[in-house]
Tab-separated table of C-alpha atoms and ligand atoms in Angstrom:
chain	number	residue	atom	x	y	z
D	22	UNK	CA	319.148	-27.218	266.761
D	23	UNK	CA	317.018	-30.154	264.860
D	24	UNK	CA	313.509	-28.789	265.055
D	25	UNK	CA	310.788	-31.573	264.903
D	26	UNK	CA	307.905	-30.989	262.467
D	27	UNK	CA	305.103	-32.860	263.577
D	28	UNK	CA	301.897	-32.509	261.420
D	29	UNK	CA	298.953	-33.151	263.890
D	30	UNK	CA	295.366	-33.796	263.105
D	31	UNK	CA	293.187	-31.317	265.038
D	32	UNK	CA	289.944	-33.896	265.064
D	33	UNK	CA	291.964	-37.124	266.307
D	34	UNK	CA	295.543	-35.182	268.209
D	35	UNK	CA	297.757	-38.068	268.211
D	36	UNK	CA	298.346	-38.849	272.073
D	37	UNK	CA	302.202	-39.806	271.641
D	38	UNK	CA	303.181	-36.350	269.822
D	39	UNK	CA	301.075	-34.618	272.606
D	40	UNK	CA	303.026	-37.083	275.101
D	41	UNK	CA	306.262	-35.703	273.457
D	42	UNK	CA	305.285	-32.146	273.403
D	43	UNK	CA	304.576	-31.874	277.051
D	44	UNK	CA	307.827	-33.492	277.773
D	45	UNK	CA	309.676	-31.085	275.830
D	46	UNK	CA	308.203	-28.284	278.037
D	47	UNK	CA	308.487	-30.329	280.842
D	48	UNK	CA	312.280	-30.486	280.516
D	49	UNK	CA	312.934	-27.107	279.650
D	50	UNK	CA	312.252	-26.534	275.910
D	51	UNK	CA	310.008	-25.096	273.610
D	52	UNK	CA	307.254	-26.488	271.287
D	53	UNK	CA	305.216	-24.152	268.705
D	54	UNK	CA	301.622	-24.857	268.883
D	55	UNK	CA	298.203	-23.728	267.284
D	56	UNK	CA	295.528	-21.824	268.898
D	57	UNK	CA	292.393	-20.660	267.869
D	58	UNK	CA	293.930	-16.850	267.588
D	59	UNK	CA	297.568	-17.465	266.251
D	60	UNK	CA	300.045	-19.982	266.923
D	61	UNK	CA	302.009	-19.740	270.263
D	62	UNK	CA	305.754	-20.353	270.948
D	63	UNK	CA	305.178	-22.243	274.189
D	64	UNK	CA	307.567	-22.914	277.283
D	65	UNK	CA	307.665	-23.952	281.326
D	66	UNK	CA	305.621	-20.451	282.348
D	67	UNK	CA	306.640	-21.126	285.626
D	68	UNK	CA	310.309	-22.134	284.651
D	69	UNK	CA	312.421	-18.908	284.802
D	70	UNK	CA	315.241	-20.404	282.191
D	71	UNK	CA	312.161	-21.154	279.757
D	72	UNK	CA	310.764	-18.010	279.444
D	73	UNK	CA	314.122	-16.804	279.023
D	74	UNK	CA	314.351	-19.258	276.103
D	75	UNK	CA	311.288	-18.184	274.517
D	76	UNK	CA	312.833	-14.391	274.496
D	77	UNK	CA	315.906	-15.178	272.755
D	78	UNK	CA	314.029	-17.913	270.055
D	79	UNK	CA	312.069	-14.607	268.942
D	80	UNK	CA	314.604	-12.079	269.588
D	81	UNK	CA	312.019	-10.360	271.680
D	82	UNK	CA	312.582	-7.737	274.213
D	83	UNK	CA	312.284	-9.241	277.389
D	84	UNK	CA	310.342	-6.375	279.031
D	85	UNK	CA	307.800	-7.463	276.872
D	86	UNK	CA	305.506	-9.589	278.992
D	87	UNK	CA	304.069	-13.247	278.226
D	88	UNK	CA	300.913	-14.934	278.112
D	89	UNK	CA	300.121	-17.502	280.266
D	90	UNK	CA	297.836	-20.573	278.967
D	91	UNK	CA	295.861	-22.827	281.383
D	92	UNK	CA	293.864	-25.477	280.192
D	93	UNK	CA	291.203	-25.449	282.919
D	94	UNK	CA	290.055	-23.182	285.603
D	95	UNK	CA	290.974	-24.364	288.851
D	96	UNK	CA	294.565	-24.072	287.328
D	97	UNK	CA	294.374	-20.067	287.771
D	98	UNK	CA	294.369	-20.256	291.360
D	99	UNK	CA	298.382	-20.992	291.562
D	100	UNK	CA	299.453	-18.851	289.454
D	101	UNK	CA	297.692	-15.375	291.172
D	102	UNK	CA	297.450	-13.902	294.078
D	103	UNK	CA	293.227	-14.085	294.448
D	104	UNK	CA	290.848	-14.573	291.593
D	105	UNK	CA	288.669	-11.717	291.277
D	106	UNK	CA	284.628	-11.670	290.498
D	107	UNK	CA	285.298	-9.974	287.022
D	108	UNK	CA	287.509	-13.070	286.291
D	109	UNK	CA	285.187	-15.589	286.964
D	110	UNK	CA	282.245	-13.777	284.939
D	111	UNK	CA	284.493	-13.182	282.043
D	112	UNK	CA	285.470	-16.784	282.312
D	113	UNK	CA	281.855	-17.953	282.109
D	114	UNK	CA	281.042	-16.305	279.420
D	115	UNK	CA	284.392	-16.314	277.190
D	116	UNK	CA	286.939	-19.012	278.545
D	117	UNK	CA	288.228	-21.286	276.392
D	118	UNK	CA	288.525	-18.527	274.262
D	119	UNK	CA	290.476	-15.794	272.795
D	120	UNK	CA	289.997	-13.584	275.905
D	121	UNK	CA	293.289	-12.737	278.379
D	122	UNK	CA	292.724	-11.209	281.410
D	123	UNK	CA	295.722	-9.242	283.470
D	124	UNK	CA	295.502	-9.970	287.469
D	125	UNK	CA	298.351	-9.363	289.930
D	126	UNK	CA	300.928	-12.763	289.790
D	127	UNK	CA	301.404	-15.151	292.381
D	128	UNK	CA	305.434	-15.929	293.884
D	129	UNK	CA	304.915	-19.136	291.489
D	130	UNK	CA	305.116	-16.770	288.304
D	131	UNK	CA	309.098	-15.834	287.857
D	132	UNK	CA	309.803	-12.453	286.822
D	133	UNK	CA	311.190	-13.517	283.475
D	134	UNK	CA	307.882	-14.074	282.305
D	135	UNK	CA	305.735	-11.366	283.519
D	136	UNK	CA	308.580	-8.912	281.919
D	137	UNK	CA	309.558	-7.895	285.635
D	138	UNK	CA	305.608	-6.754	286.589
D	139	UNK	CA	303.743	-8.150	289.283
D	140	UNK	CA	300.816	-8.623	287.587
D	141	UNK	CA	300.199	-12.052	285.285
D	142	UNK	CA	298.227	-12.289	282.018
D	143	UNK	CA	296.606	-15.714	281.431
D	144	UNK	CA	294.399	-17.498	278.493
D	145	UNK	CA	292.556	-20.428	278.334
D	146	UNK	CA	292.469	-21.327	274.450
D	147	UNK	CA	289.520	-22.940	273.354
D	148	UNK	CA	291.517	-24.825	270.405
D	149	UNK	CA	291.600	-29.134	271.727
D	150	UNK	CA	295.203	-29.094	270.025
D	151	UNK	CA	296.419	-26.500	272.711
D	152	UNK	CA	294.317	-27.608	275.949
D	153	UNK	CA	295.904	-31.141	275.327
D	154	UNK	CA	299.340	-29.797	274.732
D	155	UNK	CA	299.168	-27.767	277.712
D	156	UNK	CA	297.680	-30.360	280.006
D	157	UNK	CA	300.721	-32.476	278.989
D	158	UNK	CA	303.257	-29.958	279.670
D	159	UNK	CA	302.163	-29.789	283.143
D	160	UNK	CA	299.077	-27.558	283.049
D	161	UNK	CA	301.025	-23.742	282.890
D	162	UNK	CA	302.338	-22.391	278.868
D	163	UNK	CA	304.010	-19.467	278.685
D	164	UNK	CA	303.838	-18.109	274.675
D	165	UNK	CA	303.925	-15.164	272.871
D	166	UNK	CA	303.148	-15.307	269.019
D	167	UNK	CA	305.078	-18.059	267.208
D	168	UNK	CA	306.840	-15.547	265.028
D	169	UNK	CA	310.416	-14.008	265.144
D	170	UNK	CA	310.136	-10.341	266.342
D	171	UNK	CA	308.970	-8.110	263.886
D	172	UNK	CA	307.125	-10.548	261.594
D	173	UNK	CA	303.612	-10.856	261.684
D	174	UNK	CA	302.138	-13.284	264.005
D	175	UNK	CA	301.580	-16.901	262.302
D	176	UNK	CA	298.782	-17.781	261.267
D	177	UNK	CA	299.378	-21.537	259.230
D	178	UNK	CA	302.264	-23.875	260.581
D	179	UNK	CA	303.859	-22.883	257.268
D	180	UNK	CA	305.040	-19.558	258.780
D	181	UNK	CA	306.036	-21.196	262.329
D	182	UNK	CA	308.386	-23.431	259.992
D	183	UNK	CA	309.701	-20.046	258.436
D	184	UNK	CA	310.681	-17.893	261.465
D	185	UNK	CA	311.130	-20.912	264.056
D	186	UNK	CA	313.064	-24.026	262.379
D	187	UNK	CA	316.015	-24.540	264.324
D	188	UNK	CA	315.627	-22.445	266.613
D	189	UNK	CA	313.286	-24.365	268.903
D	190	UNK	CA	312.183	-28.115	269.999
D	191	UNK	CA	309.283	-29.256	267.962
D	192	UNK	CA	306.446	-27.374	266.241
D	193	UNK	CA	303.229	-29.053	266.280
D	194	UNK	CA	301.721	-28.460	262.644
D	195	UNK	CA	298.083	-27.978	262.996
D	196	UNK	CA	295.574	-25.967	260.487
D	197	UNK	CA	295.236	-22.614	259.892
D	198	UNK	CA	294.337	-20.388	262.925
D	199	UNK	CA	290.349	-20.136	262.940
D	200	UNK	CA	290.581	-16.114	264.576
D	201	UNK	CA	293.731	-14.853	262.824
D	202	UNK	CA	294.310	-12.215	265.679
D	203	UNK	CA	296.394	-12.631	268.479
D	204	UNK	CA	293.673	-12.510	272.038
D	205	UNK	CA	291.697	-9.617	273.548
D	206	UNK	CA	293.548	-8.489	276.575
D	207	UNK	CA	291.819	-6.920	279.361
D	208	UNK	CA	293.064	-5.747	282.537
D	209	UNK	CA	291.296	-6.653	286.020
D	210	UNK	CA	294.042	-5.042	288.478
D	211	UNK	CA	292.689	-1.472	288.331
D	212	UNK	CA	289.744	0.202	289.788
D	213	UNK	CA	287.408	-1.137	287.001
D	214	UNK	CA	288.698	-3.161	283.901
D	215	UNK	CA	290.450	-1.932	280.880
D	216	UNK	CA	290.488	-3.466	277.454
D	217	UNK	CA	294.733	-3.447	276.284
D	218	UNK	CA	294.229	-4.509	272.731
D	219	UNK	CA	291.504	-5.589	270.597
D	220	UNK	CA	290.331	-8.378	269.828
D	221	UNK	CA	287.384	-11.301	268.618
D	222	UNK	CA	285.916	-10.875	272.051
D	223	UNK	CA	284.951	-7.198	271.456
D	224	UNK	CA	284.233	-4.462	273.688
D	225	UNK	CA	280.330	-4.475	273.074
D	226	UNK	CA	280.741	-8.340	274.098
D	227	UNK	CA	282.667	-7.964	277.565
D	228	UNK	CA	279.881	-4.688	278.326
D	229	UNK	CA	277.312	-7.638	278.683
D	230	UNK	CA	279.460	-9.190	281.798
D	231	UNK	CA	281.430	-6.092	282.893
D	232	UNK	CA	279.079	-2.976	282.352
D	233	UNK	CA	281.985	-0.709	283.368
D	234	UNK	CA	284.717	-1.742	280.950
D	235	UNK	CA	286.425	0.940	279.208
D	236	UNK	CA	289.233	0.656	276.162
D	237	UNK	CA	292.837	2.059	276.931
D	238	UNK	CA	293.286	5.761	276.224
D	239	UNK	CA	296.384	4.659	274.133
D	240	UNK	CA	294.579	2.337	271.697
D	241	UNK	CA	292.041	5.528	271.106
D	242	UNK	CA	294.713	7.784	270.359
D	243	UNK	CA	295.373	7.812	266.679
D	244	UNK	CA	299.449	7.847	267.028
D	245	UNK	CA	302.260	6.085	268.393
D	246	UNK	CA	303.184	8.523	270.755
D	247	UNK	CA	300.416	7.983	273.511
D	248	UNK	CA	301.932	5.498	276.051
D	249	UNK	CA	299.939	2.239	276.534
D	250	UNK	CA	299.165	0.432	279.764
D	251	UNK	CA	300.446	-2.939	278.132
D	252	UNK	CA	304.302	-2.705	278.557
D	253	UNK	CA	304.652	-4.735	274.974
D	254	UNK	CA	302.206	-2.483	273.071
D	255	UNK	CA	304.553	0.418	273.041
D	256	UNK	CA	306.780	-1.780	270.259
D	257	UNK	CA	306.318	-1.327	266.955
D	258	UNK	CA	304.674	-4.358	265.872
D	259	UNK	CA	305.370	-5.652	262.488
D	260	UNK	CA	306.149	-3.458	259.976
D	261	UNK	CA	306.011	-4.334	256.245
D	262	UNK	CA	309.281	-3.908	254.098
D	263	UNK	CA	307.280	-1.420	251.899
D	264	UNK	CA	305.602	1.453	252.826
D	265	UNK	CA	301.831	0.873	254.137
D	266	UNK	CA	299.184	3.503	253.891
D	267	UNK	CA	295.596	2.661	255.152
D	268	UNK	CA	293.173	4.227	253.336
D	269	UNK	CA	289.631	4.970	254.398
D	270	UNK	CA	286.442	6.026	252.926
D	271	UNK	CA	283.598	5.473	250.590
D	272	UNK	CA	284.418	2.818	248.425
D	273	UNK	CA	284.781	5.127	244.827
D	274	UNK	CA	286.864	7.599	246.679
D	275	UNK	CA	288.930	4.748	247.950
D	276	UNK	CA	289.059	3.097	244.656
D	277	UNK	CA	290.112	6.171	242.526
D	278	UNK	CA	292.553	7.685	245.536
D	279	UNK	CA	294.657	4.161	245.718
D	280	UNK	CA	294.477	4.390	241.654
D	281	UNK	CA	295.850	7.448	241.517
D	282	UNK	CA	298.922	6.875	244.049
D	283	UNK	CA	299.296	3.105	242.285
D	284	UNK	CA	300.299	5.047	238.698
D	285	UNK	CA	302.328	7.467	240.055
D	286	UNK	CA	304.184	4.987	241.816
D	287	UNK	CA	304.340	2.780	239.155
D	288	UNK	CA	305.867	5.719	236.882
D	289	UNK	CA	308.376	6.016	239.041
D	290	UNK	CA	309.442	2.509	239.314
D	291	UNK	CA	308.047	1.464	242.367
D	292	UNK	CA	306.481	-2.364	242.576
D	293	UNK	CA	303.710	-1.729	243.990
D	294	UNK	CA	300.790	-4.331	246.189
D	295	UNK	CA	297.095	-3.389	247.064
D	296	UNK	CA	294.993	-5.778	249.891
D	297	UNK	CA	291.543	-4.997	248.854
D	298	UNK	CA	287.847	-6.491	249.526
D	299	UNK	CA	286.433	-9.152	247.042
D	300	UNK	CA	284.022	-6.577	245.939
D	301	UNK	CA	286.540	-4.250	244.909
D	302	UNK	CA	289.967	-6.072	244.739
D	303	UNK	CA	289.554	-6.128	240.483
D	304	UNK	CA	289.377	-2.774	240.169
D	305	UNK	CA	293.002	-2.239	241.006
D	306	UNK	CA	295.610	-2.810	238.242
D	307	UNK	CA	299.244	-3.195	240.423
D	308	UNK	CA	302.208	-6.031	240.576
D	309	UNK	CA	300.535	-7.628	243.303
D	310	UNK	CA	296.651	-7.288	244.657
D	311	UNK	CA	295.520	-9.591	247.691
D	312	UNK	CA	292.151	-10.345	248.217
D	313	UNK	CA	291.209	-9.419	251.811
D	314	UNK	CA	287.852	-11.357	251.937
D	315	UNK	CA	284.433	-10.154	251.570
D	316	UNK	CA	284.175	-6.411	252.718
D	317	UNK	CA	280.898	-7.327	255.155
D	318	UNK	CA	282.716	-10.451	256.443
D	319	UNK	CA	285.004	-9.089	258.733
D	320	UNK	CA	286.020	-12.720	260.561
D	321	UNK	CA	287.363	-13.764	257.171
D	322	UNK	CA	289.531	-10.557	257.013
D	323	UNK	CA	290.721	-11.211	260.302
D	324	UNK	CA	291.649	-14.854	259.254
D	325	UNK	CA	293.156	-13.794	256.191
D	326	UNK	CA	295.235	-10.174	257.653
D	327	UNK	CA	298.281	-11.619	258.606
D	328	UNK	CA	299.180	-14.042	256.185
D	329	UNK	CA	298.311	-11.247	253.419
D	330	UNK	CA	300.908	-9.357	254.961
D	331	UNK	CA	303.678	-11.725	255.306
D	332	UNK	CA	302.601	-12.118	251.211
D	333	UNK	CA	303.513	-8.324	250.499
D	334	UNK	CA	306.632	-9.028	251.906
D	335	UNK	CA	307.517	-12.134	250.016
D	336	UNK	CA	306.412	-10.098	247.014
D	337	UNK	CA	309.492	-7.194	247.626
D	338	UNK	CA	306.832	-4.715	246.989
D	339	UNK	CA	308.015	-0.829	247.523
D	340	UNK	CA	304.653	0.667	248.070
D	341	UNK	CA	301.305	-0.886	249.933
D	342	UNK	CA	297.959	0.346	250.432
D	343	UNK	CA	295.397	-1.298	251.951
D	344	UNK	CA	291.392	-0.445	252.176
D	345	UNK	CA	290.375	0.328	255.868
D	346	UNK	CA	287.913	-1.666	257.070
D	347	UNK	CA	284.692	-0.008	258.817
D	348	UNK	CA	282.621	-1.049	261.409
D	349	UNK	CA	282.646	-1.720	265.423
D	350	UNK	CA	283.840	-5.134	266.920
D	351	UNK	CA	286.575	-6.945	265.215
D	352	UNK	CA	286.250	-4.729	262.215
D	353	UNK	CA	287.738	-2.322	265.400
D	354	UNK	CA	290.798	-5.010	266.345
D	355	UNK	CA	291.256	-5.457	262.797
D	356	UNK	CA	291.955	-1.438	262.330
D	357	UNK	CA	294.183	-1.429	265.103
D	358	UNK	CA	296.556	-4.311	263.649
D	359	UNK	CA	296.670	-2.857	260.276
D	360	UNK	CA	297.390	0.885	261.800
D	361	UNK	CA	300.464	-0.436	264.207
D	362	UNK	CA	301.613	-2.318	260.741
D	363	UNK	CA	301.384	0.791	258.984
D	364	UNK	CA	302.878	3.341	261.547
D	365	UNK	CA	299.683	5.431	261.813
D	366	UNK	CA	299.750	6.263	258.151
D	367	UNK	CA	296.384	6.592	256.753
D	368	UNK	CA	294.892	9.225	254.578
D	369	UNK	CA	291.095	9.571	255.268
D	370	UNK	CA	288.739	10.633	252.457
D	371	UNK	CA	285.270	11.980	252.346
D	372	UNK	CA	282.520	9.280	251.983
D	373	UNK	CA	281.041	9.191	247.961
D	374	UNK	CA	279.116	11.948	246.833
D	375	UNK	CA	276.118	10.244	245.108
I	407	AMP	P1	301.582	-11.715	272.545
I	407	AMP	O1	302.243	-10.628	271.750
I	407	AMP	O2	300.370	-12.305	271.919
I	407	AMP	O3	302.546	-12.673	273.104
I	407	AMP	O4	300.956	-11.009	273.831
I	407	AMP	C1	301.742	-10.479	274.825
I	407	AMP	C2	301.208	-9.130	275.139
I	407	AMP	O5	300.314	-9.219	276.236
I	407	AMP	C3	302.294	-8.196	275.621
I	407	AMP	O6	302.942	-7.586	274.531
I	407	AMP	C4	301.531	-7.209	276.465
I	407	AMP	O7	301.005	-6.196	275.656
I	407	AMP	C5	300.390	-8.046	277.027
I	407	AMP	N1	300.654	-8.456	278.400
I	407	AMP	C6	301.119	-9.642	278.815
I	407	AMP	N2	301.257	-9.665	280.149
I	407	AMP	C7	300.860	-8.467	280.586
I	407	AMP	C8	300.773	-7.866	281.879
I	407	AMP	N3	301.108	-8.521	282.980
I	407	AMP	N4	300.344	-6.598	281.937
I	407	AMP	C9	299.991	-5.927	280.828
I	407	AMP	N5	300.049	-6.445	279.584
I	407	AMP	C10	300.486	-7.688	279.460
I	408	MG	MG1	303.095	-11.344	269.192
């Protein structure tokens, strides 16, 4: 399949490649697009062929449920069964935004894109790019991360080309995803609301609206094993070709710890790749070492995560290890990303004896 690459400028979207988008949904295909959190893989949401489509571009299991994207409000009302308070307050307060909430799915939603569940998760991005897109496709997006399964969600249209060329419509080239992460999810079917993966909006933010949310016991537990709620957490997410360890601690232990393990491997042969802070990324001597960002900024680590990632791989390195990043908030969604990429391996040291 001829994919069409069409660069589009985010401050002036040109109406006739929108036009064209939306028609491409509208008929049945799909269209990459940015978003404020990562780029989407859109189709029909409620065509049941489409969201089949979008399973097979990515090679993704298809019990692994879609997001919805609506461009305005009044659009949620068709797609589930009744909107609940907790909806509208959230949506107040965080919609557009990188917030999805989970409530039970209307007959309009097919199965195929709900992953067979009754319930319906649904975002309304903030990014004009996306809202226009969507409005043209006919108001209702279904799209997981623009990124064949396995790789690291896309962050720059440069990694949509990568995984999706030929193997979808159109991709509409924006700029670099402003969040980096892929949307907080938070469930509003239950007795009181449950956060299903971190995200920008951060627990401490949705307390202010909902004073009763709670995180899933899964995303506390520090393992794989611990089923989650969210049908597609219990997949692996992307896993670097090398081996990832997360390492965690005061900053000298960290240092000399990941210094240590870095000549060993290297004695042995091993290529080896650190993703450190800006502070102390040039204290580590190894084949590759990625800059995560400043250590306090934590939005510019998100930003930066995935693409650093997808660089480790390009590198062939045999051996990663990344600083852990501390702190509440996204410093939390970022942890969580970085563990599933690493399989739960991280070694935690004491903090500096000074
Ligand atoms: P993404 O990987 O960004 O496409 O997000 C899709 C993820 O949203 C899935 O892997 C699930 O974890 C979650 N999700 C989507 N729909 C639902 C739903 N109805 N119930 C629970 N989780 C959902
Ligand atoms: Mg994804």
């Amino acid at each position: 399949m001829d994919t069409v690459i069409a660069k589009i400028d985010p401050s002036k979207p040109d109406p006739e490649m929108i036009g064209r988008a939306g028609e491409i949904i509208r008929s049945g295909g799909l269209v990459a697009f940015p978003t404020e959190t990562v780029y989407g893989l859109g189709g029909d949401a409620l065509s049941e062929n489409s969201s089949r489509a979008i399973y097979a571009a990515k090679g993704r299991p298809s019990d692994n449920p879609l997001i919805v994207h609506i461009a305005d409000l009044e659009s949620l009302g068709r797609i589930v069964v009744s909107v609940p308070d907790a909806a509208y307050a959230l949506a107040e307060k965080f919609w557009p935004g990188p917030l999805t909430m989970i409530m039970n799915k209307s007959d309009e939603v097919p199965y195929a894109t709900t992953g067979g569940l009754d319930t319906v998760a649904v975002r309304f991005p903030s990014d004009p790019v996306a809202q226009a897109f969507i409005r043209a496709a006919g108001g209702y997006v279904a799209a997981p991360s623009a990124n064949l399964s396995g790789k690291p969600s896309p962050t720059s249209g440069k990694y949509v080309v990568e995984d999706m060329d030929g193997r979808i419509d159109m991709i509409l080239y924006g700029d670099d995803s402003v969040i980096g992460l892929e949307s907080t999810i938070v469930d509003l079917t239950g007795d009181s609301p449950v956060i299903l993966r971190p995200g920008y909006i951060t627990l401490e933010m949705l307390k202010t609206v909902l004073p009763d949310v709670s995180v899933d016991t899964a995303l506390l537990a520090d393992d794989d094993r611990t089923p989650p709620k969210a049908p597609g957490m219990k997949y692996r997410h992307y896993a670097p070709k090398g081996d990832l360890v997360i390492v965690e601690g005061g900053r000298d232990a960290v240092i000399s710890y990941i210094s240590e393990k870095l000549s060993a491997d290297r004695s042995a042969g091993k290529r080896c790749g650190v993703i450190a802070s800006t502070q102390t990324a040039p204290s580590y001597h190894a084949d590759v070492v990625l800059d995560m960002g400043d250590a306090s900024d934590h939005d510019e680590i998100a930003r930066r995560l995935f693409g650093l990632l997808r660089q480790m791989d390009e590198n062939n390195v045999d051996s990663i290890y990344s600083e852990a990043v501390s702190g509440e908030g996204v410093a939390a969604a970022i942890m969580n990303r970085l563990l599933k990429a690493a399989g739960h391996n991280r070694i935690v040291l004491g903090i500096d004896d000074k």
